[in-house]
Coordinates of C-alpha atoms in Angstrom, one line a residue:
X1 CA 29.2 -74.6 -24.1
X2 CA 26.0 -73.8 -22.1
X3 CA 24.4 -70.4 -22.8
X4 CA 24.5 -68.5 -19.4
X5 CA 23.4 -64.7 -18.1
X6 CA 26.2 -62.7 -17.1
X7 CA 26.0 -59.9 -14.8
X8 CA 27.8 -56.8 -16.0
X9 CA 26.9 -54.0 -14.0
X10 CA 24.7 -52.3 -10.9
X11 CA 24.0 -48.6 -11.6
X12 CA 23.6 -45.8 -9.0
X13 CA 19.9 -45.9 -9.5
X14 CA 19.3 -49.9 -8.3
X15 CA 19.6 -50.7 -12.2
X16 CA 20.8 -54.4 -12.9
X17 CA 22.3 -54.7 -16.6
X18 CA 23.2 -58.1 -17.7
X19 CA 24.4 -60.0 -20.7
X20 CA 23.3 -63.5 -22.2
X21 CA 26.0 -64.7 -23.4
X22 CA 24.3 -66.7 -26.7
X23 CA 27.7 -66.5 -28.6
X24 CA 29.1 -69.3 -26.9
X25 CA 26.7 -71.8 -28.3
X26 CA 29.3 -72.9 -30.6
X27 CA 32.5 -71.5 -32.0
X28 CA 31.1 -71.2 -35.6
X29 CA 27.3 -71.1 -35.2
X30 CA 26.8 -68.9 -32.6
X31 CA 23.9 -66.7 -31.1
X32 CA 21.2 -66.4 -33.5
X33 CA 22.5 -67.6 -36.1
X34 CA 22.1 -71.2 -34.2
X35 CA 19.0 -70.6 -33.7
X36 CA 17.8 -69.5 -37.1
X37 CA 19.2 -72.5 -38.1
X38 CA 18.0 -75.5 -36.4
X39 CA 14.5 -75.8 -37.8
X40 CA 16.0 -74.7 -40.4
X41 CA 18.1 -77.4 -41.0
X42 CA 15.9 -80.1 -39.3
X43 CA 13.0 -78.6 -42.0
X44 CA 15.5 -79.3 -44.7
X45 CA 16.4 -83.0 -43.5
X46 CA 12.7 -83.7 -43.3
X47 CA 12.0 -82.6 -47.1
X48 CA 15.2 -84.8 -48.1
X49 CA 16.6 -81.6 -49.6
X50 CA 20.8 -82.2 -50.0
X51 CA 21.5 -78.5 -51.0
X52 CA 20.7 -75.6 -49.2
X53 CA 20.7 -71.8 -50.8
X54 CA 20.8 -68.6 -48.9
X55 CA 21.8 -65.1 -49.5
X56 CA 24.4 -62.8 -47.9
X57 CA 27.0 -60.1 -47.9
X58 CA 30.4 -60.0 -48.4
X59 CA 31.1 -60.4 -44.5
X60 CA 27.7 -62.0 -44.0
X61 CA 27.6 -63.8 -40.3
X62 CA 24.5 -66.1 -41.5
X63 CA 26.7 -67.0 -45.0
X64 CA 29.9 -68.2 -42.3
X65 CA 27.5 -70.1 -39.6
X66 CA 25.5 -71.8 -42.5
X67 CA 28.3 -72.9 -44.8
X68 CA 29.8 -74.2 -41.7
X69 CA 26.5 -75.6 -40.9
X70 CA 26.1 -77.7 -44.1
X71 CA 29.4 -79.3 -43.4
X72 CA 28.8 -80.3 -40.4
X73 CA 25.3 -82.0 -41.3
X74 CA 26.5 -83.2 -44.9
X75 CA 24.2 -80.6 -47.3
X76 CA 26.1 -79.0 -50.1
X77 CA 25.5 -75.2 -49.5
X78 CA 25.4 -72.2 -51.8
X79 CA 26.0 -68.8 -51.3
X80 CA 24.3 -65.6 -53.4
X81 CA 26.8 -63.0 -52.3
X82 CA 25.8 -58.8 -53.2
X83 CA 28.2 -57.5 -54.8
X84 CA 30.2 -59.0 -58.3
X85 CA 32.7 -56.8 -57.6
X86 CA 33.3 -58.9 -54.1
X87 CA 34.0 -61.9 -56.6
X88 CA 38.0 -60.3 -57.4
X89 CA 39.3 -60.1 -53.7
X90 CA 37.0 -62.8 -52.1
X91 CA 39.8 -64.6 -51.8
X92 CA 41.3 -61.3 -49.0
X93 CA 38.0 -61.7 -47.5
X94 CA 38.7 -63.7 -44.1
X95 CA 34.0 -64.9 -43.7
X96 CA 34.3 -65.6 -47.4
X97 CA 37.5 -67.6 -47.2
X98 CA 35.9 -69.3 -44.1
X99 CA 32.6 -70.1 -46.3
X100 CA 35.1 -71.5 -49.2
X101 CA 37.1 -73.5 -46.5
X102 CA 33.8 -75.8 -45.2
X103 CA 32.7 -76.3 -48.8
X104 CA 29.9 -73.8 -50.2
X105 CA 30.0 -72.9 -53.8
X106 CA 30.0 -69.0 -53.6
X107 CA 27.8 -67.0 -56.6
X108 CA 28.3 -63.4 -56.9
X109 CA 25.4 -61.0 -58.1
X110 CA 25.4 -57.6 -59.0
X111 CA 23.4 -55.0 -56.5
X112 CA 20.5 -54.3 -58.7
X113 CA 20.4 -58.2 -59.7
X114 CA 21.0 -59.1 -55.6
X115 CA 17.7 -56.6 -54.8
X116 CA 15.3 -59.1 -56.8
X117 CA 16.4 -62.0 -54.2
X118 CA 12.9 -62.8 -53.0
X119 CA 11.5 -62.3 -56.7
X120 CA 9.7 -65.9 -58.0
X121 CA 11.7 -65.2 -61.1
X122 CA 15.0 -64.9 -59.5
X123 CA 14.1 -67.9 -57.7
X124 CA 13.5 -69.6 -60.7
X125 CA 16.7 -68.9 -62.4
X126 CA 18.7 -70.3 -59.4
X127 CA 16.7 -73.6 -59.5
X128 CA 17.4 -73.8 -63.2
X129 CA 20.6 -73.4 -62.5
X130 CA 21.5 -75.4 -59.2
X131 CA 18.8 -78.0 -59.7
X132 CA 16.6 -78.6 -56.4
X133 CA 17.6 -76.8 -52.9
X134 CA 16.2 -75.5 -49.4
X135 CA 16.1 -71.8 -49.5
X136 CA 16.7 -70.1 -46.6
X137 CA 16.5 -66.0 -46.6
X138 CA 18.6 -63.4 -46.4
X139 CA 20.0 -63.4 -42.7
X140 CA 17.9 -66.6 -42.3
X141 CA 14.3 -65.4 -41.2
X142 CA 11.5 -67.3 -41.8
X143 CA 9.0 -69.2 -39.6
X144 CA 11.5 -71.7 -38.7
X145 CA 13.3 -69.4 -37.6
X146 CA 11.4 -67.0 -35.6
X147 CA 10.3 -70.8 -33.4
X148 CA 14.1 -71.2 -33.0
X149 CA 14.4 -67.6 -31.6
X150 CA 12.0 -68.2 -29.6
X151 CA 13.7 -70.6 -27.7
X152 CA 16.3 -67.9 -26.3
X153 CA 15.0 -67.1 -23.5
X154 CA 14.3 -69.7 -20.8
X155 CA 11.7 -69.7 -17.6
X156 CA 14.7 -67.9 -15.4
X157 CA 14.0 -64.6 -17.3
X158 CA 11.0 -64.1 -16.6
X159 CA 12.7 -61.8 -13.5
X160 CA 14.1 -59.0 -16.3
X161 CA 11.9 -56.3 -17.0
X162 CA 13.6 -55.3 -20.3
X163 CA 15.0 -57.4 -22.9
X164 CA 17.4 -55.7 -25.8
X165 CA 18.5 -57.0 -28.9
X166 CA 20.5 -55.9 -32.1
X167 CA 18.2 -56.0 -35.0
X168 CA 19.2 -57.0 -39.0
X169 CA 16.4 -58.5 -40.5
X170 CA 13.9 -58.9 -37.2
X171 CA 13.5 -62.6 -36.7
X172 CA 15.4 -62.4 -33.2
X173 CA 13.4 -59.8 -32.1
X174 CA 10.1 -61.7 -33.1
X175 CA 10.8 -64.8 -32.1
X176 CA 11.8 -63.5 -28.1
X177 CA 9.1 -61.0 -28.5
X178 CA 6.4 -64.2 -29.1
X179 CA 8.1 -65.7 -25.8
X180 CA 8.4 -63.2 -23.3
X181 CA 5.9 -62.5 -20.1
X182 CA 3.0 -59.8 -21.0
X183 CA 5.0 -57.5 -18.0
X184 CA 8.3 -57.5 -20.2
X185 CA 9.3 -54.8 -22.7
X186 CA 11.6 -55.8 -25.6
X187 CA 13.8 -52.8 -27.3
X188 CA 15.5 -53.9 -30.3
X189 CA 18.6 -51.8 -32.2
X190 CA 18.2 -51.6 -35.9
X191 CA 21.8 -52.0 -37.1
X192 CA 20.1 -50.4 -40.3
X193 CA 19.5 -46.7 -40.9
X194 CA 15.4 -46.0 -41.5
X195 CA 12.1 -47.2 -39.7
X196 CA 11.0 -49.2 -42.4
X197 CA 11.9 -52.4 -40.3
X198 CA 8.7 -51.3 -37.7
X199 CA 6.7 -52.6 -40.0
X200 CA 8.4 -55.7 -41.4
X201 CA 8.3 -56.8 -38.1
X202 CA 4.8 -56.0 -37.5
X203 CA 3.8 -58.0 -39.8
X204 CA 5.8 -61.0 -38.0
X205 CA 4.4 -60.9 -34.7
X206 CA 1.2 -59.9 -33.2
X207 CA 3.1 -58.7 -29.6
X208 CA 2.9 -55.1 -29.6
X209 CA 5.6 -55.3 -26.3
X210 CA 8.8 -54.2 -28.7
X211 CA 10.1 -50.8 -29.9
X212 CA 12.9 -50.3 -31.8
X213 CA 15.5 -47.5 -30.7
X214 CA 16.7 -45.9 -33.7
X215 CA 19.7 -43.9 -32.5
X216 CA 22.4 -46.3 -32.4
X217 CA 23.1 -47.5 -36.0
X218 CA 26.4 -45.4 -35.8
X219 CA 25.7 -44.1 -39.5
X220 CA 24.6 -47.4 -40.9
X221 CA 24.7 -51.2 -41.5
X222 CA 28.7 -51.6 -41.3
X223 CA 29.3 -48.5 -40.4
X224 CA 31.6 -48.1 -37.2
X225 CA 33.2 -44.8 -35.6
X226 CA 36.4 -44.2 -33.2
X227 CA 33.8 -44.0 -30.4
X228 CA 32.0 -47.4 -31.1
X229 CA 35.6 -49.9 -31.3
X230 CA 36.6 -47.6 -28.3
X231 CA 33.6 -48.8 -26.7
X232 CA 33.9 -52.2 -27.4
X233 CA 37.0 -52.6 -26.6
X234 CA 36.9 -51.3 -23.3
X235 CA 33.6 -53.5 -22.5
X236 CA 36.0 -56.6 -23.4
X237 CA 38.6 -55.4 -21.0
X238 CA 36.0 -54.4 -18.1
X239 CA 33.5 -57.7 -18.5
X240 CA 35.6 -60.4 -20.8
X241 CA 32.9 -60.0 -23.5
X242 CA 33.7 -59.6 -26.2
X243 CA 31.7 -58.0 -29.1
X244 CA 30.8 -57.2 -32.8
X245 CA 30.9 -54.1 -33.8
X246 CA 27.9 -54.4 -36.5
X247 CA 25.0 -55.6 -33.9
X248 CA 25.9 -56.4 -30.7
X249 CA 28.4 -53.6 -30.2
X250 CA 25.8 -51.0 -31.4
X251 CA 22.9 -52.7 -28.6
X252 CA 25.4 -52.6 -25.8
X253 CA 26.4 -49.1 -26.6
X254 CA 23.0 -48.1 -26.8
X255 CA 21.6 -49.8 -24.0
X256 CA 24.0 -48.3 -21.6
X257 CA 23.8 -44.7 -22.8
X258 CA 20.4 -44.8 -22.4
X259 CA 20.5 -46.2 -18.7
X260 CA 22.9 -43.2 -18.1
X261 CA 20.5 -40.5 -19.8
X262 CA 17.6 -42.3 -17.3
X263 CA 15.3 -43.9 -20.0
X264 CA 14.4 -47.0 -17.5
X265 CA 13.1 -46.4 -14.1
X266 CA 14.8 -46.8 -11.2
X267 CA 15.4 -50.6 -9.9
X268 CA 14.8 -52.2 -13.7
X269 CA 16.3 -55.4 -14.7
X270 CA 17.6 -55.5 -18.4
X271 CA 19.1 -58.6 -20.0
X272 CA 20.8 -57.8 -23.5
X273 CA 21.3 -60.8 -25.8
X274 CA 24.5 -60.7 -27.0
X275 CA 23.7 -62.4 -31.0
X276 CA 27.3 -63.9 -31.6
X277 CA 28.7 -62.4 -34.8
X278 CA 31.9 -62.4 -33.1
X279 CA 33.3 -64.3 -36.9
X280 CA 32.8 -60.3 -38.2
X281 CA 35.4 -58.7 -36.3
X282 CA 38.6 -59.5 -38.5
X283 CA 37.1 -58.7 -41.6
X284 CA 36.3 -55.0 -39.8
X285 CA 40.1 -55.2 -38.2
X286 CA 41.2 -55.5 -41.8
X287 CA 38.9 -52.4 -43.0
X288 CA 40.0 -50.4 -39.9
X289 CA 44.0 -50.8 -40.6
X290 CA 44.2 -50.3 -44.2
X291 CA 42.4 -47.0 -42.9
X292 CA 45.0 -46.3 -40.0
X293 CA 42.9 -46.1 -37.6
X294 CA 42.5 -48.5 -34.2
X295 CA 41.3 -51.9 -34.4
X296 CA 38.8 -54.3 -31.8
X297 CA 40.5 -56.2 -29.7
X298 CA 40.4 -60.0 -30.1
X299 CA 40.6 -61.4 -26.4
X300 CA 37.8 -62.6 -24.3

């Protein structure tokens, strides 16, 4: 399906909010996780590589869009999931079920273990273990990467003056912040607590056109409240989009709270790209009824 902008709403001040709707790429590698992974992938088929390694949560979008990735492009795929205490109800776990389902060998670690992921030793051990692969990292940012984020937007958006983004690891942000016009701001929302990712990404790009809006991480990476699924929930039923509640929820809330408290100027054009991630929500249903409490909303 073709990636398309689509309008969601004119504010009393002239403000024109719209949504690029990136999560209808494909049904299981969707928004940036598509793009993360085509050079990726293409990089891989160039070095003649037939396994591919990554690294990933328990509900890990990146984990779900590559496993399903290497199926459809014939590379065995491999999994290091945080957490050996995941290994004992993976099989409850509806992105880890999906990753089993299209074929990647899952490999649990322990948290302090999982930590060392980018270690040359580490590294190491999982060569000696699984013989030659193409690593990709956590959340799949690399250089490859970053090129195919920089391919989200297209000549059209040249006409927003704002561009917002979720933010995990900060290839998405670099990769549209290396593409956009030197008249366009890009504010990106950390689904992490902390600032420490200002300077990861400074050291990714040399744009200095981005910011990163710290206020919206809703207590942390997976972390929802009430107010956020109430949020998304009523987005879905107002626009037909839906949302994920651990990045693109967070942006969309953030973005329009701060049109509402008057952060941009009067007559501003902001484009929000919606990251896909969409695969997340029925692991979080799952969380939010064993806890009684309400759930996201599954139509589109």
């Amino acid at each position: 399906m073709e990636v398309f902008n689509q309008h969601i709403r004119c504010f009393n001040n002239e403000i024109e909010l719209y949504i690029k709707r990136e999560d209808v790429i494909h049904p299981y590698i969707s928004g940036n996780k598509f793009r993360k992974l085509k050079y990726n992938l293409l990089q891989a088929q160039k070095e003649q590589h037939k396994k591919i390694l990554s690294f990933g949560g328990a509900y890990s979008n990146h984990i779900a869009a590559l496993a399903y990735a290497g199926q459809e492009y014939n590379f065995e795929t491999i999994g290091i999931i945080r957490g050996e205490e995941v290994a004992y109800n993976h099989h409850k776990n509806p992105t880890l079920q999906f990753a089993t389902k299209c074929g990647m060998h899952l490999h649990f670690v322990a948290r302090e273990v999982y930590s060392s992921k980018t270690e040359t030793s580490f590294i190491a051990s999982l060569q000696a273990l699984y013989g030659d692969f193409y690593l990709v990292p956590e959340g799949g940012t690399n250089a490859f990467a970053i090129k195919g984020c920089q391919e989200i937007l297209t000549p059209n958006d040249i006409e927003f003056n704002y561009i917002c983004c979720a933010v995990g690891t900060g290839g998405t942000l670099t990769g549209i912040s290396n593409s956009t016009n030197s008249n366009q701001k890009i504010i990106g929302f950390p689904a992490l607590k902390g600032d420490f990712l200002n300077k990861e990404i400074a050291g990714l790009t040399t744009s200095s056109n981005w910011e990163l809006c710290l206020d919206y991480h809703f207590g942390g990476y997976g972390k929802v409240t009430p107010e956020l699924i109430a949020f998304i929930n009523n987005f879905n039923s107002k626009y037909k989009v839906p949302l994920d509640p651990i990045y693109t929820g967070k942006m969309a809330y953030g973005v329009i709270d701060l049109i509402e408290k008057g952060y941009f100027p009067p007559k501003s054009k902001i484009l929000m790209i919606h990251t896909g991630g969409l695969q997340g929500i029925e692991g979080m249903n799952k969380l939010l009824k064993s806890k009684n409490l309400n759930t996201i909303d599954t139509y589109a």
